[in-house]
CSV table of C-alpha atoms in Angstrom, one decimal:
chain,number,residue,atom,x,y,z
A,548,UNK,CA,79.8,126.8,102.2
A,549,UNK,CA,79.0,127.8,105.8
A,550,UNK,CA,75.6,126.1,105.6
A,551,UNK,CA,77.3,123.1,104.0
A,552,UNK,CA,79.9,122.9,106.8
A,553,UNK,CA,77.3,123.1,109.5
A,554,UNK,CA,74.6,120.8,108.0
A,555,UNK,CA,76.5,118.6,105.6
A,556,UNK,CA,73.9,119.3,102.9
A,557,UNK,CA,74.7,120.3,99.3
A,558,UNK,CA,72.8,123.4,98.1
A,559,UNK,CA,71.7,123.0,94.4
A,560,UNK,CA,72.2,126.7,93.5
A,561,UNK,CA,75.9,126.3,94.0
A,562,UNK,CA,76.0,124.6,90.5
A,563,UNK,CA,76.4,128.0,88.9
A,564,UNK,CA,78.9,129.3,91.4
A,565,UNK,CA,82.0,127.1,91.0
A,566,UNK,CA,84.1,130.1,89.9
A,567,UNK,CA,82.9,132.3,92.8
A,568,UNK,CA,83.3,129.5,95.3
A,569,UNK,CA,86.8,128.8,94.2
A,570,UNK,CA,88.0,132.4,94.2
A,571,UNK,CA,85.9,134.0,96.9
A,572,UNK,CA,83.9,131.7,99.2
A,573,UNK,CA,86.7,129.8,100.8
A,574,UNK,CA,88.7,132.8,102.2
A,575,UNK,CA,85.5,134.5,103.2
A,576,UNK,CA,84.0,131.4,104.9
A,577,UNK,CA,87.2,130.7,106.7
A,578,UNK,CA,86.9,134.1,108.4
A,579,UNK,CA,83.2,133.7,109.1
A,580,UNK,CA,83.8,130.1,110.2
A,581,UNK,CA,86.4,131.3,112.7
A,582,UNK,CA,83.7,133.6,114.2
A,583,UNK,CA,81.4,130.6,114.6
A,584,UNK,CA,84.1,128.3,115.9
A,585,UNK,CA,84.3,126.1,112.8
A,586,UNK,CA,87.7,124.6,112.2
A,587,UNK,CA,89.7,125.4,109.1
A,588,UNK,CA,89.8,121.8,108.1
A,589,UNK,CA,86.0,121.5,108.4
A,590,UNK,CA,85.6,124.6,106.2
A,591,UNK,CA,88.1,123.2,103.7
A,592,UNK,CA,86.3,119.8,103.6
A,593,UNK,CA,83.1,121.6,102.9
A,594,UNK,CA,84.8,123.6,100.1
A,595,UNK,CA,86.1,120.3,98.6
A,596,UNK,CA,82.7,118.6,98.9
A,597,UNK,CA,80.9,121.5,97.2
A,598,UNK,CA,83.6,121.8,94.5
A,599,UNK,CA,83.2,118.0,93.8
A,600,UNK,CA,79.5,118.4,93.5
A,601,UNK,CA,79.9,121.2,91.1
A,602,UNK,CA,82.4,119.2,89.0
A,603,UNK,CA,80.1,116.2,89.0
A,604,UNK,CA,77.1,118.4,88.0
A,605,UNK,CA,78.8,119.2,84.7
A,606,UNK,CA,78.3,115.5,83.8
A,607,UNK,CA,81.3,115.5,81.5
A,608,UNK,CA,83.3,112.4,80.6
A,609,UNK,CA,86.8,112.2,79.3
A,610,UNK,CA,89.2,110.0,77.4
A,611,UNK,CA,92.0,108.5,79.5
A,612,UNK,CA,94.6,110.8,78.0
A,613,UNK,CA,92.6,113.8,79.1
A,614,UNK,CA,92.7,112.8,82.7
A,615,UNK,CA,95.5,113.0,85.4
A,616,UNK,CA,95.8,111.3,88.7
A,617,UNK,CA,97.8,113.6,90.9
A,618,UNK,CA,99.1,112.2,94.2
A,619,UNK,CA,101.1,113.6,97.2
A,620,UNK,CA,104.6,112.2,97.9
A,621,UNK,CA,103.5,111.3,101.5
A,622,UNK,CA,101.8,108.2,100.1
A,623,UNK,CA,105.1,106.6,99.6
A,624,UNK,CA,106.5,104.5,102.4
A,625,UNK,CA,108.7,106.7,104.5
A,626,UNK,CA,111.4,104.0,104.6
A,627,UNK,CA,111.5,103.6,100.8
A,628,UNK,CA,114.7,104.8,99.1
A,629,UNK,CA,113.3,104.9,95.6
A,630,UNK,CA,112.6,108.4,94.1
A,631,UNK,CA,109.2,108.5,92.5
A,632,UNK,CA,108.6,112.3,92.0
A,633,UNK,CA,109.7,112.4,88.4
A,634,UNK,CA,108.9,108.8,87.5
A,635,UNK,CA,106.4,106.9,89.5
A,636,UNK,CA,107.2,103.9,87.4
A,637,UNK,CA,110.4,103.5,89.4
A,638,UNK,CA,108.2,101.9,92.0
A,639,UNK,CA,109.0,98.2,92.7
A,640,UNK,CA,105.4,97.5,93.7
A,641,UNK,CA,106.3,95.9,97.0
A,642,UNK,CA,102.9,96.6,98.4
A,643,UNK,CA,104.1,98.5,101.5
A,644,UNK,CA,102.3,101.7,100.5
A,645,UNK,CA,99.5,102.8,98.2
A,646,UNK,CA,101.7,103.5,95.2
A,647,UNK,CA,101.4,99.9,93.9
A,648,UNK,CA,97.6,100.0,94.0
A,649,UNK,CA,97.6,103.4,92.2
A,650,UNK,CA,99.9,102.0,89.5
A,651,UNK,CA,97.4,99.1,89.0
A,652,UNK,CA,94.6,101.7,88.5
A,653,UNK,CA,96.8,103.6,86.1
A,654,UNK,CA,97.5,100.5,84.1
A,655,UNK,CA,93.9,99.3,84.2
A,656,UNK,CA,92.4,102.5,82.9
A,657,UNK,CA,95.4,103.9,81.0
A,658,UNK,CA,95.4,107.2,82.9
A,659,UNK,CA,98.6,109.0,83.7
A,660,UNK,CA,99.7,108.9,87.3
A,661,UNK,CA,102.0,111.5,88.8
A,662,UNK,CA,103.4,112.1,92.3
A,663,UNK,CA,104.3,115.6,93.5
A,664,UNK,CA,106.3,116.8,96.5
A,665,UNK,CA,104.5,120.1,96.7
A,666,UNK,CA,102.5,122.8,94.9
A,667,UNK,CA,105.3,123.9,92.6
A,668,UNK,CA,105.9,120.4,91.3
A,669,UNK,CA,102.2,119.8,91.0
A,670,UNK,CA,101.7,122.9,88.9
A,671,UNK,CA,104.6,121.9,86.7
A,672,UNK,CA,103.1,118.5,86.1
A,673,UNK,CA,99.7,120.1,85.2
A,674,UNK,CA,101.4,122.5,82.7
A,675,UNK,CA,103.3,119.6,81.1
A,676,UNK,CA,100.4,117.2,80.9
A,677,UNK,CA,97.6,119.6,80.0
A,678,UNK,CA,94.8,117.5,81.4
A,679,UNK,CA,91.2,118.4,81.1
A,680,UNK,CA,90.3,116.8,84.5
A,681,UNK,CA,92.5,116.1,87.6
A,682,UNK,CA,91.7,113.4,90.1
A,683,UNK,CA,93.7,114.7,93.1
A,684,UNK,CA,94.4,113.0,96.5
A,685,UNK,CA,95.8,115.1,99.3
A,686,UNK,CA,94.9,116.6,102.8
A,687,UNK,CA,92.3,119.3,103.2
A,688,UNK,CA,94.8,122.1,103.0
A,689,UNK,CA,96.6,120.9,99.9
A,690,UNK,CA,93.4,119.9,98.1
A,691,UNK,CA,91.7,123.3,98.8
A,692,UNK,CA,94.8,125.3,97.6
A,693,UNK,CA,95.2,123.0,94.6
A,694,UNK,CA,91.6,123.5,93.5
A,695,UNK,CA,92.1,127.2,93.7
A,696,UNK,CA,95.5,127.2,91.9
A,697,UNK,CA,94.2,125.2,88.9
A,698,UNK,CA,90.9,126.9,88.3
A,699,UNK,CA,89.1,126.9,85.8
A,700,UNK,CA,90.5,123.4,85.2
A,701,UNK,CA,88.2,121.0,87.1
A,702,UNK,CA,89.6,119.1,90.0
A,703,UNK,CA,87.9,116.2,91.8
A,704,UNK,CA,89.4,116.0,95.2
A,705,UNK,CA,89.7,112.9,97.4
A,706,UNK,CA,91.0,113.2,101.0
A,707,UNK,CA,93.9,110.9,101.9
A,708,UNK,CA,93.8,108.7,105.0
A,709,UNK,CA,96.3,109.6,107.8
A,710,UNK,CA,96.7,106.7,110.2
A,711,UNK,CA,100.1,108.0,111.3
A,712,UNK,CA,99.3,111.7,111.3
A,713,UNK,CA,99.8,114.3,108.6
A,714,UNK,CA,102.4,113.9,105.9
A,715,UNK,CA,103.6,110.4,106.9
A,716,UNK,CA,102.8,107.1,105.3
A,717,UNK,CA,99.3,108.3,104.2
A,718,UNK,CA,96.9,106.1,102.3
A,719,UNK,CA,94.5,106.4,99.4
A,720,UNK,CA,90.9,105.1,99.5
A,721,UNK,CA,91.4,103.2,96.3
A,722,UNK,CA,87.8,102.2,95.9
A,723,UNK,CA,86.8,105.8,96.1
A,724,UNK,CA,89.4,106.8,93.5
A,725,UNK,CA,88.3,104.0,91.1
A,726,UNK,CA,84.7,105.0,91.5
A,727,UNK,CA,85.7,108.6,90.5
A,728,UNK,CA,87.7,107.3,87.5
A,729,UNK,CA,84.7,105.3,86.3
A,730,UNK,CA,82.4,108.3,86.8
A,731,UNK,CA,84.5,110.6,84.7
A,732,UNK,CA,86.0,108.2,82.1
A,733,UNK,CA,84.1,107.8,78.9
A,734,UNK,CA,82.6,104.3,79.2
A,735,UNK,CA,84.0,103.4,75.7
A,736,UNK,CA,87.4,103.2,77.5
A,737,UNK,CA,86.3,100.9,80.3
A,738,UNK,CA,88.7,97.9,80.4
A,739,UNK,CA,85.9,95.3,80.4
A,740,UNK,CA,84.7,96.7,77.0
A,741,UNK,CA,81.2,97.0,78.3
A,742,UNK,CA,79.1,100.1,78.0
A,743,UNK,CA,78.4,100.2,81.7
A,744,UNK,CA,76.6,103.2,83.1
A,745,UNK,CA,78.5,105.7,85.3
A,746,UNK,CA,78.5,104.8,89.0
A,747,UNK,CA,77.9,107.0,91.9
A,748,UNK,CA,81.0,108.5,93.7
A,749,UNK,CA,81.2,108.4,97.5
A,750,UNK,CA,81.0,112.0,99.0
A,751,UNK,CA,83.7,113.7,101.0
A,752,UNK,CA,83.0,113.2,104.7
């Protein structure tokens, strides 16, 4: 992870070390990174990137009902009065935040979409839904901790966009998320009913 953080390169031998990296490498590399002047967020981004590569390396595909899109509450427009935590379908799809686009992806691929206000709610959703793969969007801190909390369940993490700073009116790179969906979704369940090959997924930067 330290080499990944400093060079941006993925090391192939990490393929057999997802469990070790999830449980041990992140806290150790955070300490070592501090000695080398590497920020926590850079270490976390590296951890997420390596985790994603390891999850991708398993080359598994899933049915829609085996997948879960798990999103942070900060994606919702801060001026919106509608409560989405327990039922994201309450959204009116006004287009003022990313939720409408997420619902379109959920409808298109028939994958469950959930919004969580924090780790406790997120864990409850995972326990209730029992997915075999999670596509999660969050900041570096929340993604890193979520990957650790849900291991050995595979989590593919996508960093949110924060044009207004952390935890306020954040955005989802919807093209990246859809690419991840199509990479992990069994092609028999593609909406266009075409046996298209899996597509590459943009890396975490």
